[in-house]
Amino acid sequence: MLETKEIHFYYGAFHALKNISMTMDDHTVTAFIGPSGCGKSTFLRLFNRMNDLIPDTHLTGQCLIEGQDIYQKTVDVTTLRKKVGMVFQKPNPFPKSIFENVAYGLRVDGIKDKNFIRQRVEESLKGAALWEEVKDQLKKPAFELSGGQQQRLCIARALAIEPSVILMDEPASALDPISTSKIEDLIHSLKEKYTIVIVTHNMQQAARVSNKTGFFMLGELIEFNDTKKIFLSPEKEATQNYITGRFG
Amino acid sequence: MKHTEKELLALKEEVSQMWKLVLSQLEKAKQAFLNDDFELAREVVSREKRVNSFELKIDSDCENYIALYNPVAIDLRLALSLFKICSTLERIADFAEGIARHVIEENCEPFSAEMKTQLRIETMFDTAIEMFSDSYEALDSENTKLAGKILSKDEIVDEIYIHSIKILAEAIRKQMITAECGLHILLVMRKIERIGDHCSNIVEEIVFYIDAKVLKHHKNKVDI
Amino acid sequence: MKRIFERIIEFALIVCGTITTLVILLMVIFLFKEGTGFFRNSMVEKGYALCVQEENPVDELTSAQIKQIFDYEIENWNELGGNNEAITPFRLEEIFNRYPEEEWGENYELLPGKLEEIINETPGIIAFLPVQYLPKAKILHDEHLLPDDFFAGSEWIPTATPAPQFGLLPLLMGTLWVSFFAILIALPLGLGVAIYLSELAGARMRQFLKPAIELLAGIPSVVYGFFGLVVLVPLLQKSLHLPVGETALAGSLILAVMALPTIITLAEDAMRNTPQAIREASLGLGANHWQTIYRVVIPYSISGISAAVVLGIGRAIGETMAVLMVTGNAAVIPHSLFDPVRTIPATIAAELGEAPAGGAHYQALFLLGCILFIITMLISITAEFISKRQPNGLG
Amino acid sequence: MAIMQKKTEQKIAFTFFRSLSLVVVAILFWILGFIIYNGAGVIDWEFLTTAPSDGMTGGGIFPAIAGTLYLILGSSMVAFPLGILSAVYTSEYAGNGYIIRFIRIMTNNLSGIPSIIFGLFGMALFVNTLEFGDSIIAGSFTLGLLTLPLVIRTTEEALRAIPDTFRIGSLALGATQLQTIRRITMPMAFPNIITGLILSIGRVSGETAPILFTVAAYFLPKLPQSIFDQVMALPYHLYVIATSGTDLEATRPIAYGTALVLIIIVLLMNLLASFLRKKFRKL
């Protein structure tokens, strides 16, 4: 379970997230929508502390995963990131073979057992619905895959280290509609095992894949509710204006 | 199968569940009327609530489906058809309930078998139910060939209804039955006639869904 | 365990970064420490002093005056603000002619006495004597070398006695002279090639020209110098009927070739960075290719091109070996392109081997190094400043 | 009419630029051709493997070649680890603090500093202050410092050319920063770094000014015994025999030969660099 309590986040003096408290249940898909610069990506990145990489940022409030505050000093960031996988906007496979891409997280973790690695790679590729397409060419450079395949490879890469949460930052915005729908189907099947949080520009995508949707605007969480509720009868006028395209 | 397809199939399945429920309501109403079966009539009345809740459920599912999945083309036509079919089904179920209520509320003598044959009331019931189950068949098998057959059956129903007015007027004049009872029977037959009309509407929706043709307010729809 | 290992590596990285910074700082400090030490040297050679008669009103002389006195260019004290009296320069060696060796005493302990005699006998005398044999006489105030002597001095004669001359002007002028003409030659050539490469050349021509220019940049400067020495110098001498072929012109020509790759590469990069959209806009308005180049591409990339030129100048100013080998190395202020000149780096290279460590000459060479360092620093900062300027509409 | 004029103008301009390019190429070929033409006859196995003899008028240049190799090796040992690690630090670890910006400005400007100044510094620090004397170690340090900015810059550029997405991708998988550098960033930057290093070797082998006072020996037929010995070096050898030989007629061929060897080294380095670049690009 992911939970935030009164989160405030600053880039230098810029107040990027304002007092955000919410709870996301296990094995659900939660989507964040909102106009560009509304803070939804920033919020997503809180959960695996990717914002740590940006200098001059500052956070107050609590961010809990399974009850533990991940911003405590005792928390090891690398361990956290193994538990909270992430998929990025543009597919970013490493310049290695397909196999090595998926095995990367394991190798970084110090695992040497070849059989174990091979098995885990296969499982992860199957989990990402890519196995059938690549099983005969695991040695091929990952760059030779299509964009959609690359993105599923990145998902497989994240699955290989057995996270409990998967964060997705606009995972399909760089892909064509066919690849997009494959990724969306994949998200549906991953929901069984993982807690998924997804940021998307595409409202329909949020509607299609998520159980719950949060609408962000200007760093505030305007509305957070069941996706059906948000898209059929949102409570806030701002939400309504945004999802109907009347925004601004 | 794609996730969105699954959602749509689930919706379709719900509608067919409702269809079956309404069909059984119709069958029971017919039995109750023909046999003057109070028990059966009460059952029909009490089960009407289930039909109503079915309608609410399907309504909201249709809304959600449209809101979340933004269907287009055949998906959109199906969603819209199901939405309309669903409310039509509810109307038909209302008529079934209405017939059952007639059975419960009127205190007429059961009228003679001769009269029944003369009125062809059973045929009328059967034809309407056939139309109803045939239109289900058409939706389920996505077969618009059945449409013409169903629509032509509606003419039989209409013909029986128009005919029954004369027969009933005659019977009342001859004081074979009370005027009140005669009117009751006419109302029931009127309801069956409406069921036939609604079935025609359903068929039109099905044709819209499958062939994307609008049949409403067309003269020669039977020729389809 | 893994954590600790990572910490260690990270620490090593930080140490390396720090070392690099320190080395760079150390270099600057060292250079300037030695260089500014120059001004703590006295005008007169170390261990020596200048003596005159007690009655002589002159208290101090400038370095240039001392030199002129001993070169017999100044012959009367009144020229220096003293009495009307002829100057008699005297060096220790001359004592050999006056007194036989026996009279100096066992360990030359009698020498100061004798020297005193000589000074008293000769009214207009100025004696250049080692400090340990100094007689009782008026010792001229020995000033430290002044910035004026260095920066405004017009002679570079570091081996002159008693007062070596460390005048920067001839070297600085030589450097600027040679570099200026080098750029004058290299600029049109370099820009022309850059335009050709970035705008006109086809892919195959580029594939041939780019490595050729890289190679031109890679040829060691000593090879350029050698080539200049054996080909260019005789060629110039013969074709222009010069007394010597080793002239500023030879240096400029060689430097021009050496500065070419810098100018071409940087200017081409700058021009290639002109957005395709701007070119297309110009072509779309009916300008032809050449008009697009000089009305759009060049104005757009002018800051990059200027930076290229400035860095080319930097390369020319700092170049040592080639210049050393072809310019003739005469430390005089040049008057024409056909005079031999000597540049700052060439001076350092030629003289450092002979200058005793820690001496005035040695430190003077370091001071030259400082000057060179400052000039090149200024040049790279200027280049950076220019190239960072955004292209503006004024062109 | 105006169009015709524009066309002629363009034609003249373009012909002019084309001929300038030809001039530059001609200069290159003139220099190369001259040295190859005169030097090719001199170089043979004996020239490469024997020491100079007869007061530098005969024999070969073996000690100079060996000395240059020593210097390449020595300066690489100084500049490569220090430069690469510094660059990794400044581009991967350090933020944008004042110190880092200062280092960056320094290294940037340092690459424009004339080599003779490195010679001055090397002499003052390594030869005199640290009392290494004229020695391989002093020369290696000096040349190492000379190439340090070059190494740092090429490494930094190579590292910076790698999009952040790869780093972020790796970090998001729970890799530490060091693991990211070792497994992702460095392997990706490797081709560019290696070509930078090779070019810097080319530069080291041709530099004369910095070794004038730190290592180079005029004549030393023996190979060095320790790193505190002097050595001969190719560029210095060329300088010496070209300018201060006693018998110019006799030493000229040796000078041509030495110049050719130098050029061959530089050419080889350039070829190797571009070959590696192409090869890695294919991967």
Coordinates of N, CA and C in Angstrom, one line a residue, chain C residues 4-20, chain D residues 81-90 93 178:
Chain C
I4 N 31.1 -0.1 1.6 CA 32.4 0.4 1.9 C 33.2 0.6 0.7
F5 N 33.2 -0.5 -0.1 CA 33.9 -0.5 -1.4 C 33.5 0.7 -2.3
E6 N 32.2 0.9 -2.4 CA 31.8 2.0 -3.2 C 32.3 3.3 -2.6
R7 N 32.2 3.4 -1.3 CA 32.7 4.7 -0.7 C 34.1 4.9 -1.1
I8 N 34.9 3.8 -1.0 CA 36.3 4.0 -1.3 C 36.5 4.5 -2.7
I9 N 35.8 3.9 -3.7 CA 36.0 4.3 -5.1 C 35.5 5.7 -5.2
E10 N 34.4 6.0 -4.6 CA 34.0 7.4 -4.7 C 35.0 8.4 -4.2
F11 N 35.6 8.0 -3.1 CA 36.6 8.8 -2.5 C 37.8 9.0 -3.4
A12 N 38.1 7.9 -4.1 CA 39.3 8.0 -5.0 C 39.0 8.9 -6.2
L13 N 37.7 8.9 -6.6 CA 37.3 9.8 -7.7 C 37.4 11.2 -7.2
I14 N 37.0 11.5 -6.0 CA 37.1 12.9 -5.5 C 38.5 13.3 -5.4
V15 N 39.3 12.4 -4.9 CA 40.8 12.7 -4.8 C 41.3 13.0 -6.2
C16 N 41.0 12.3 -7.2 CA 41.5 12.6 -8.5 C 41.1 13.9 -9.0
G17 N 39.8 14.2 -8.8 CA 39.3 15.5 -9.2 C 40.1 16.6 -8.5
T18 N 40.3 16.4 -7.2 CA 41.0 17.4 -6.4 C 42.5 17.6 -6.9
I19 N 43.1 16.4 -7.1 CA 44.5 16.5 -7.6 C 44.6 17.3 -8.8
T20 N 43.7 17.0 -9.8 CA 43.7 17.8 -11.0 C 43.6 19.3 -10.8
Chain D
P81 N 44.8 7.7 -16.1 CA 44.0 7.5 -15.0 C 43.5 8.8 -14.3
L82 N 44.4 9.7 -14.2 CA 44.1 10.9 -13.5 C 43.0 11.7 -14.3
G83 N 43.2 11.8 -15.6 CA 42.3 12.5 -16.4 C 40.9 11.8 -16.5
I84 N 40.9 10.5 -16.7 CA 39.6 9.8 -16.9 C 38.8 9.9 -15.5
L85 N 39.5 9.6 -14.4 CA 38.8 9.6 -13.2 C 38.3 11.0 -12.8
S86 N 39.2 12.0 -13.1 CA 38.7 13.4 -12.8 C 37.5 13.7 -13.6
A87 N 37.5 13.3 -14.9 CA 36.3 13.6 -15.8 C 35.1 12.8 -15.3
V88 N 35.3 11.6 -14.8 CA 34.1 10.8 -14.3 C 33.6 11.6 -13.1
Y89 N 34.5 12.1 -12.3 CA 34.1 12.8 -11.1 C 33.3 14.0 -11.5
T90 N 33.9 14.8 -12.3 CA 33.3 16.1 -12.6 C 32.0 15.9 -13.4
Y93 N 29.6 12.8 -10.9 CA 29.3 12.9 -9.5 C 29.0 14.4 -9.1
L178 N 27.8 4.0 -8.9 CA 29.1 3.4 -9.3 C 28.8 2.3 -10.3

